[in-house]
Coordinates of C-alpha atoms and ligand atoms in Angstrom, one line a residue:
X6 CA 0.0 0.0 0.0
X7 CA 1.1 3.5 -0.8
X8 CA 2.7 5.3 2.0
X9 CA 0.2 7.8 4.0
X10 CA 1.5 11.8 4.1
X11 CA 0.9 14.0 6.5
X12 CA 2.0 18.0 5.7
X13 CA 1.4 20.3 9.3
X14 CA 0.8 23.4 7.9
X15 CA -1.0 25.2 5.0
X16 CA 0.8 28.2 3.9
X17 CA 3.0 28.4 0.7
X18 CA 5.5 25.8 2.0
X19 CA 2.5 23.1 3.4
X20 CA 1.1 23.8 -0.2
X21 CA 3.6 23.2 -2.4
X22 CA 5.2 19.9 -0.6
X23 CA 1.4 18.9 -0.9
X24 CA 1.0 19.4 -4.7
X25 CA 4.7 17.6 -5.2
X26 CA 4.0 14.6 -3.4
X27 CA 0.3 14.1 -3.7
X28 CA 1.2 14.7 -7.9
X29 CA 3.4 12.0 -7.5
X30 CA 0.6 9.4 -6.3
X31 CA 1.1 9.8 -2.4
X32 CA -1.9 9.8 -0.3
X33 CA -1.5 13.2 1.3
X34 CA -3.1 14.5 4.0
X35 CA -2.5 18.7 4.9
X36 CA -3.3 19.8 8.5
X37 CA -3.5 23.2 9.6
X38 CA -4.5 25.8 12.5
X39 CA -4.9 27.8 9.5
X40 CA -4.9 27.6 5.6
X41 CA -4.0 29.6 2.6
X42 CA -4.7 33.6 2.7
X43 CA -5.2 33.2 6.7
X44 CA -1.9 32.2 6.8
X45 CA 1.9 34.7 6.9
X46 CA 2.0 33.5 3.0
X47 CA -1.5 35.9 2.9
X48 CA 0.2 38.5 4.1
X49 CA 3.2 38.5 1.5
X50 CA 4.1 40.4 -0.9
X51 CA 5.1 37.4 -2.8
X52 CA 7.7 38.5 -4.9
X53 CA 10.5 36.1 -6.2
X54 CA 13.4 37.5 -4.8
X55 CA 15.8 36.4 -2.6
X56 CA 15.7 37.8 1.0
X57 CA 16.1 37.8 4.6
X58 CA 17.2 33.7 4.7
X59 CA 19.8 31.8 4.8
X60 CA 22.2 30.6 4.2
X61 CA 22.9 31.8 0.6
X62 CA 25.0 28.8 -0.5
X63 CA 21.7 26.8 0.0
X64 CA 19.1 29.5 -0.4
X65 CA 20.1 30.4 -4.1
X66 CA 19.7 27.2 -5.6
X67 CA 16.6 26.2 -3.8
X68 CA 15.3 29.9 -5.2
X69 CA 16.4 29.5 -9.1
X70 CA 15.0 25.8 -9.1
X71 CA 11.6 27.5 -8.0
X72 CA 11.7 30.6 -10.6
X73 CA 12.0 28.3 -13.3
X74 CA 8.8 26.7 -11.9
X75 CA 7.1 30.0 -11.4
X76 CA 7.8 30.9 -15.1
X77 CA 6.3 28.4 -16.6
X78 CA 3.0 28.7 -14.2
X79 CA 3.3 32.4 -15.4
X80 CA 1.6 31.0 -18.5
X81 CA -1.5 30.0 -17.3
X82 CA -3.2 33.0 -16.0
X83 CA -5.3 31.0 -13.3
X84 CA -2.3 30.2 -11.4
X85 CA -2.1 33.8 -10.0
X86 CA 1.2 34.0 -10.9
X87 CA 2.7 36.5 -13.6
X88 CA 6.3 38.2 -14.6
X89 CA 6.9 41.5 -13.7
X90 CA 9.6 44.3 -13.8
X91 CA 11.3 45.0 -10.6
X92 CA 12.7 47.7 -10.1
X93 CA 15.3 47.7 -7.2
X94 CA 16.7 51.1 -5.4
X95 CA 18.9 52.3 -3.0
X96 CA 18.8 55.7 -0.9
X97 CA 22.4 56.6 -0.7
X98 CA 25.8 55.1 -2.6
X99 CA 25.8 52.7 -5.6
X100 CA 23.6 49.9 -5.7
X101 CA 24.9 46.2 -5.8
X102 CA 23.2 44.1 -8.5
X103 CA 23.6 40.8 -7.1
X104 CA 25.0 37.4 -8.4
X105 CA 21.8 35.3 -9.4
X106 CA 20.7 38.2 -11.4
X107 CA 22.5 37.4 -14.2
X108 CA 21.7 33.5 -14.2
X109 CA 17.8 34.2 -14.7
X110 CA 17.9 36.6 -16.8
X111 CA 19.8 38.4 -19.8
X112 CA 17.2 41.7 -19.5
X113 CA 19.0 43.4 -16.4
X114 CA 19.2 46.8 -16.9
X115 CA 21.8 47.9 -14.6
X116 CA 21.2 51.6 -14.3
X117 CA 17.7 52.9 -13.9
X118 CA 17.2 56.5 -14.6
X119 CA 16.5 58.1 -10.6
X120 CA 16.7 61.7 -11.2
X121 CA 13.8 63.7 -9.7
X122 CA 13.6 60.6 -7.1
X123 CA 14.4 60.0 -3.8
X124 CA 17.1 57.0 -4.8
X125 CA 20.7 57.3 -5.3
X126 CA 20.9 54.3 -7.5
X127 CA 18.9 51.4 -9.0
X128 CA 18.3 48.2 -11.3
X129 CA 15.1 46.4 -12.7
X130 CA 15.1 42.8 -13.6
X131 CA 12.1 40.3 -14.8
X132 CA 10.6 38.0 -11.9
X133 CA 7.8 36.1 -11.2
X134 CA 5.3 37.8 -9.1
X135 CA 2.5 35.5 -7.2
X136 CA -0.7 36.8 -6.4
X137 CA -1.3 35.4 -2.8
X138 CA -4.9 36.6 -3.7
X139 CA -5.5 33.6 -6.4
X140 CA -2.1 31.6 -6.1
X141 CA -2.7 30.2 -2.4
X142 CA -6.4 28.6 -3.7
X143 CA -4.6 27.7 -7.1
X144 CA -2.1 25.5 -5.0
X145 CA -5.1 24.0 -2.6
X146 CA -7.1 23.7 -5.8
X147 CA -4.3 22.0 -7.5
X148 CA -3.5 19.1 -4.4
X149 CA -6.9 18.2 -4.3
X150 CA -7.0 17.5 -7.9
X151 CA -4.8 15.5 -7.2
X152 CA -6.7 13.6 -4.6
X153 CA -4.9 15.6 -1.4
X154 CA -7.0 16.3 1.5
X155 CA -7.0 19.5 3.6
X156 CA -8.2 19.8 7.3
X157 CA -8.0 23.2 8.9
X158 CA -8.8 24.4 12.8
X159 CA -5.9 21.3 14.0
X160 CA -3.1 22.8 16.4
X161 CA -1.1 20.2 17.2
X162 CA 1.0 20.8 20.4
X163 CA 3.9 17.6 19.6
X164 CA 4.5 16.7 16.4
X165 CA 4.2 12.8 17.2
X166 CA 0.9 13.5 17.6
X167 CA 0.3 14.0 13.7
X168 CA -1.2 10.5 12.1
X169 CA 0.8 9.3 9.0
X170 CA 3.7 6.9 7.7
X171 CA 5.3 10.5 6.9
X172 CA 5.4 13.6 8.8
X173 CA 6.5 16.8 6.9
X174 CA 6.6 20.0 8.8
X175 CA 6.0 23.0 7.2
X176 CA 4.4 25.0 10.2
X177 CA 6.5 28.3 9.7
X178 CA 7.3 30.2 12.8
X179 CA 4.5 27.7 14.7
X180 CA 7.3 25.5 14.8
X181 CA 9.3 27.1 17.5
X182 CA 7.1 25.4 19.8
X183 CA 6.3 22.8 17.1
X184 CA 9.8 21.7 17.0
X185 CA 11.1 23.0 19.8
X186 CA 13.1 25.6 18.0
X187 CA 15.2 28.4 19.5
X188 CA 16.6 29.9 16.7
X189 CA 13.4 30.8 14.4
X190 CA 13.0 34.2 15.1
X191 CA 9.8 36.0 14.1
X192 CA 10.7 38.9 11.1
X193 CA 7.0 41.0 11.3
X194 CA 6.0 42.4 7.9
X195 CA 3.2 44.6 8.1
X196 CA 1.9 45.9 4.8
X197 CA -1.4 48.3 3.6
X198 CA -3.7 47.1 0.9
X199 CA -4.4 50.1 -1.3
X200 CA -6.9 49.9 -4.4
X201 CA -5.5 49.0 -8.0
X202 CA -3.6 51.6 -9.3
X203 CA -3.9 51.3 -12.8
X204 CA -1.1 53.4 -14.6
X205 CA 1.4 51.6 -12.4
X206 CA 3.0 48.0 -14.2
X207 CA 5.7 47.5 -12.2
X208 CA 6.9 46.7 -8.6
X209 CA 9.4 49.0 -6.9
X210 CA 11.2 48.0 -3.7
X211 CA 13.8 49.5 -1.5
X212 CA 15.3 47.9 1.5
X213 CA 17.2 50.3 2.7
X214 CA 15.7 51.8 6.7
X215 CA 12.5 52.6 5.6
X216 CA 12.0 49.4 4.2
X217 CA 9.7 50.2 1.1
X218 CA 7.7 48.5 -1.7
X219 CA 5.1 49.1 -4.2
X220 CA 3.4 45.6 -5.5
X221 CA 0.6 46.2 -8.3
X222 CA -1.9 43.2 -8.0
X223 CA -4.4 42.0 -9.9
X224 CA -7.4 43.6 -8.1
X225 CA -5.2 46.1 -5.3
X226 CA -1.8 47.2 -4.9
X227 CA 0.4 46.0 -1.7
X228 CA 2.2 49.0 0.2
X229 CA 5.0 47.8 2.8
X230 CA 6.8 47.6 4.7
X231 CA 9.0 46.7 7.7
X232 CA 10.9 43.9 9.0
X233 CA 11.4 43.5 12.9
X234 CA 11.9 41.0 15.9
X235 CA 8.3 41.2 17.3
X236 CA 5.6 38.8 17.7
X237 CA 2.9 41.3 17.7
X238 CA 0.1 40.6 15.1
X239 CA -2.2 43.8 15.4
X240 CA -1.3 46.3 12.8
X241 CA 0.0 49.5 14.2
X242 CA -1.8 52.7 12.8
X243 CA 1.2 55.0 12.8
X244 CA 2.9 52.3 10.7
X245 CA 0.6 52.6 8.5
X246 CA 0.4 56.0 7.8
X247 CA 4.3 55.9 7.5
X248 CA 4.5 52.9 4.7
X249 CA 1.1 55.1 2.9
X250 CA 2.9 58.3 2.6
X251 CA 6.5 56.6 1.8
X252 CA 5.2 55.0 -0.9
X253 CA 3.0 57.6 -2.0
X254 CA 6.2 59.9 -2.0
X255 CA 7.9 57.4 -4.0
X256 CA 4.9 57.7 -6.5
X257 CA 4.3 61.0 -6.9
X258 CA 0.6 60.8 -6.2
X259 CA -1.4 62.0 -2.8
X260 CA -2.1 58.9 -0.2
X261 CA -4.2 56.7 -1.6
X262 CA -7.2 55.0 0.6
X263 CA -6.4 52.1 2.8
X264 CA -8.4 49.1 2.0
X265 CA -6.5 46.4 4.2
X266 CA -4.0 46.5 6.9
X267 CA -2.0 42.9 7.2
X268 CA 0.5 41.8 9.6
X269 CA 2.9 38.4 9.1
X270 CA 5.7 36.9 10.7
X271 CA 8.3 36.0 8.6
X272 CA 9.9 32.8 9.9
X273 CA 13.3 33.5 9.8
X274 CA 15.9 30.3 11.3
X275 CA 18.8 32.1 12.4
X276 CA 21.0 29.3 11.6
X277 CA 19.4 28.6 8.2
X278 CA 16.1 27.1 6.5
X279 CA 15.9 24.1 8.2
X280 CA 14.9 21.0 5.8
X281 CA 16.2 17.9 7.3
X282 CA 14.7 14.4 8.4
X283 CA 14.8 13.3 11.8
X284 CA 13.3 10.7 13.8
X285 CA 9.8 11.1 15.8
X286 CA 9.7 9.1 19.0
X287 CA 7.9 6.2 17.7
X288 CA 10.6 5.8 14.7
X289 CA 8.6 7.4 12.1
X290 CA 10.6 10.2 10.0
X291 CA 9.6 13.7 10.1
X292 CA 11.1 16.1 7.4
X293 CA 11.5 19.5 8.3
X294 CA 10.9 22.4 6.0
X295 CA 10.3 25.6 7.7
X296 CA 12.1 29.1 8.8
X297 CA 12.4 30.6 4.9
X298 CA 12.3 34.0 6.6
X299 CA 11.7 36.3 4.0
X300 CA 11.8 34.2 1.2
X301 CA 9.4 31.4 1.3
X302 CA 7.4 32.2 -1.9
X303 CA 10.8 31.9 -3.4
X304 CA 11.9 28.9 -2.3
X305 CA 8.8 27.0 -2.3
X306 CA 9.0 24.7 -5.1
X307 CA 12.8 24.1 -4.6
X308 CA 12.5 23.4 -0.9
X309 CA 9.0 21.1 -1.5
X310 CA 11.5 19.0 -4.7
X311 CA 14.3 18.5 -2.1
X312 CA 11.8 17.7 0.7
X313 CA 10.9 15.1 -1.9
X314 CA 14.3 13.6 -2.5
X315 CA 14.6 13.6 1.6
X316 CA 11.2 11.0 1.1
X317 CA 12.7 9.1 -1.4
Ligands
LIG97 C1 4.9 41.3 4.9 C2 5.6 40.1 4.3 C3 6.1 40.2 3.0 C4 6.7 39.1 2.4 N1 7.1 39.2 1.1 C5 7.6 38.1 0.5 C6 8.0 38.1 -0.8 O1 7.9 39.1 -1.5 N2 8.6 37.0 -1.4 C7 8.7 35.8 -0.6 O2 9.2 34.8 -1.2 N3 8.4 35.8 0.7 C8 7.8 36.9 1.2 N4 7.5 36.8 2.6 C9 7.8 35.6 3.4 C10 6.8 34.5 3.2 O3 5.5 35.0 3.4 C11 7.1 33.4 4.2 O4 8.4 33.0 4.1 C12 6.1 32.3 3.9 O5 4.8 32.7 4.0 C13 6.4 31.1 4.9 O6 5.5 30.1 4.5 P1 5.2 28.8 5.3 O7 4.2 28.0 4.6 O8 6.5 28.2 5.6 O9 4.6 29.3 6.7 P2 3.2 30.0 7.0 O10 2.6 30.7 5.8 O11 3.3 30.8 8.2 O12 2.3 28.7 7.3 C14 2.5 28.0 8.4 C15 1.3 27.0 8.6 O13 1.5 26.1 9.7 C16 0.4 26.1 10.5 N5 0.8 25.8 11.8 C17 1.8 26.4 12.5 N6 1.9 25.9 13.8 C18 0.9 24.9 13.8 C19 0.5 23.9 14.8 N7 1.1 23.9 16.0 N8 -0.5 23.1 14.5 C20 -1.1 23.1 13.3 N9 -0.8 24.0 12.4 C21 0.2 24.9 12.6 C22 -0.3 27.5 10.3 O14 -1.6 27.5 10.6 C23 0.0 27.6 8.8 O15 -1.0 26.9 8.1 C24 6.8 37.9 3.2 C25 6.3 37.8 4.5 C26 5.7 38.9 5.0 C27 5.2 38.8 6.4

C-alpha cells in the first residue's frame, strides 16, 4: 500500500510539498490551525526574490529551481502568478546588483534613470510575481485534484501527535514550539492594501531603513513595509500612515485609501532554513521544511522538490 503523508501546515510551504507529493501518487493529507490567505503566506508580498534567509549557499539554488517553476505557471493565467519588472533602489551610494541576477535573466538593466527621485541608484530585472490573492487557492485547488486532502482548525502541540507513515513539517514560525526551536525568530511584515492603481506596471522596492515596496496586484496594490523582531500581530496605525505616505512619496501621487492593513511573521531560522529528516519518538521520520524568513514564496518549489528527494 502507498505510503500515508501527513504535511502540518498550509501556507506556501505546506502547499507546495502537498502538490509535489500528492502529484506523484502519495496519499497526502495537509493539517493546519490555518490555511492559505489566513496564513503569513496571505500576508506577503510574494515576490520572487531572494531575501532575509539563509544561508545563501543553500538558499540560491533552492530559489532558481523554483523561478523556473514559477515561469512556466506564469503562462497560465489561473495560477495567479505573472512576470513582472522590478525595479530595485537604494537611498544613498551605488547599488549592488547581485550574483543570481544574471543567471535568470539576460534583461537586467543595470542603471535605472532616478533623477527627480528620492534613490541614489537602482536596477530592474524580470521576476515572477504570485498573487497570494489567487495563487494560495490555485495550490489548494491544485493538491486536491490530485486527490490531497485539507483539514484546517488542527493545532497540534507535539509533532508525534500528527497520524501518518510520513510527517513533513512546514508550520513556519509555529514551529518554535512545534519543533522545539530556539533559533526561528519571528521577522514581522506589516503591509497596507491600497486599491489598483492602474497606470502603475511595475513593482518597486527599497530595503534600505524605511523598508519600502510598491506591488501592483491584480485587483489592489500591496504598500510595505517593515521587517522586525516582534511577535505582535495587530497592525500599528502610525505604521501605516508611514508605509502610505512613503510610498506615495515614491509615487508621486497623494495617499491613496487604505483598504486592508496585514500583519505576518516571517519565519526566519537564524542558523538557516531548516529541511532535514529526523526521527519522531515512535521511529517514524519527520522532514523538516520551515524558517524561509523572508523568502518562502521563493523557495517553495525548490525546498517542496528536495523535501521530496529527503522522502525518497
Ligand atoms: C509582509 C511580508 C512580505 C513578504 N514578502 C515576501 C516576498 O515578496 N517573497 C517571498 O518569497 N516571501 C515573502 N514573505 C515571506 C513569506 O511570506 C514566508 O516565508 C512564507 O509565508 C512562509 O510560508 P510557510 O508556509 O513556511 O509558513 P506559513 O505561511 O506561516 O504557514 C504555516 C502553517 O503552519 C500552520 N501551523 C503552525 N503551527 C501549527 C501547529 N502547531 N499546529 C497546526 N498547524 C500549525 C499554520 O496555521 C499555517 O498553516 C513575506 C512575508 C511577510 C510577512
Amino acid at each position: 500500500m502507498q505510503k500515508s503523508v501527513a504535511i502540518v501546515g498550509g501556507g506556501v510551504s505546506g502547499l507546495t510539498c502537498g502538490v509535489v507529493f500528492a502529484e506523484r501518487g502519495f496519499s497526502v493529507k495537509i493539517f493546519a490551525e490555518q490555511i492559505g490567505t489566513h496564513t503569513t503566506s496571505g500576508a506577503a508580498g510574494a515576490l520572487w526574490f531572494p531575501y532575509d534567509a539563509e544561508p545563501a549557499e543553500k538558499v540560491i539554488p533552492w530559489a532558481l529551481a523554483t523561478y523556473k517553476v514559477l515561469v512556466e505557471l506564469a503562462n497560465n493565467p489561473r495560477s495567479g502568478v505573472s512576470m513582472i519588472e522590478l525595479r530595485q533602489y537604494c537611498r544613498s551610494g551605488k547599488i549592488e546588483i547581485p550574483d543570481w541576477a544574471s543567471v535568470i535573466s539576460s534583461e537586467v538593466e543595470r542603471s535605472l534613470d532616478i533623477s527627480g527621485s528620492i534613490f541614489s541608484s537602482g536596477f530592474s530585472i524580470r521576476v515572477p510575481l504570485t498573487d497570494t490573492t489567487v495563487y494560495l487557492d490555485y495550490l489548494a485547488d491544485r493538491f486536491q485534484k490530485a486527490g490531497g486532502k485539507i483539514n484546517g482548525n488542527i493545532r497540534f502541540e507535539n509533532l508525534d501527535d500528527v497520524k501518518g507513515d510520513l510527517v513533513i513539517n512546514c508550520a513556519g514560525i509555529g514551529a518554535r514550539e512545534l519543533a522545539h526551536d530556539v533559533d526561528l525568530e519571528p521577522h514581522r511584515g506589516q503591509v497596507v492594501l491600497v486599491p489598483k492603481m492602474e497606470n502603475l506596471e511595475c513593482a518597486i522596492v527599497c530595503d534600505d531603513d524605511p523598508l519600502m515596496y510598491v506591488i501592483p496586484r491584480a485587483s489592489d496594490c500591496l504598500f510595505g513595509g517593515t521587517n522586525e523582531v516582534s511577535d505582535n500581530l495587530n497592525p500599528d496605525p502610525a505604521t501605516t500612515k508611514a508605509i502610505v505616505s512613503e510610498c506615495a512619496c515614491v509615487l508621486k501621487i497623494d495617499n491613496p485609501r487604505v483598504v486592508r492593513e496585514r500583519v505576518g511573521l516571517r519565519p526566519f531560522r537564524k542558523s538557516g532554513v531548516r529541511l532535514e529528516k529526523e526521527k519522531l519518538s515512535d521511529g517514524r521520520t519527520v522532514i523538516h521544511n520551515y524558517g524561509h524568513g523572508g523568502s518562502g514564496f521563493t523557495l517553495s518549489w525548490g525546498c517542496a522538490e528536495n523535501a521530496f528527494d529527503l522522502a525518497s
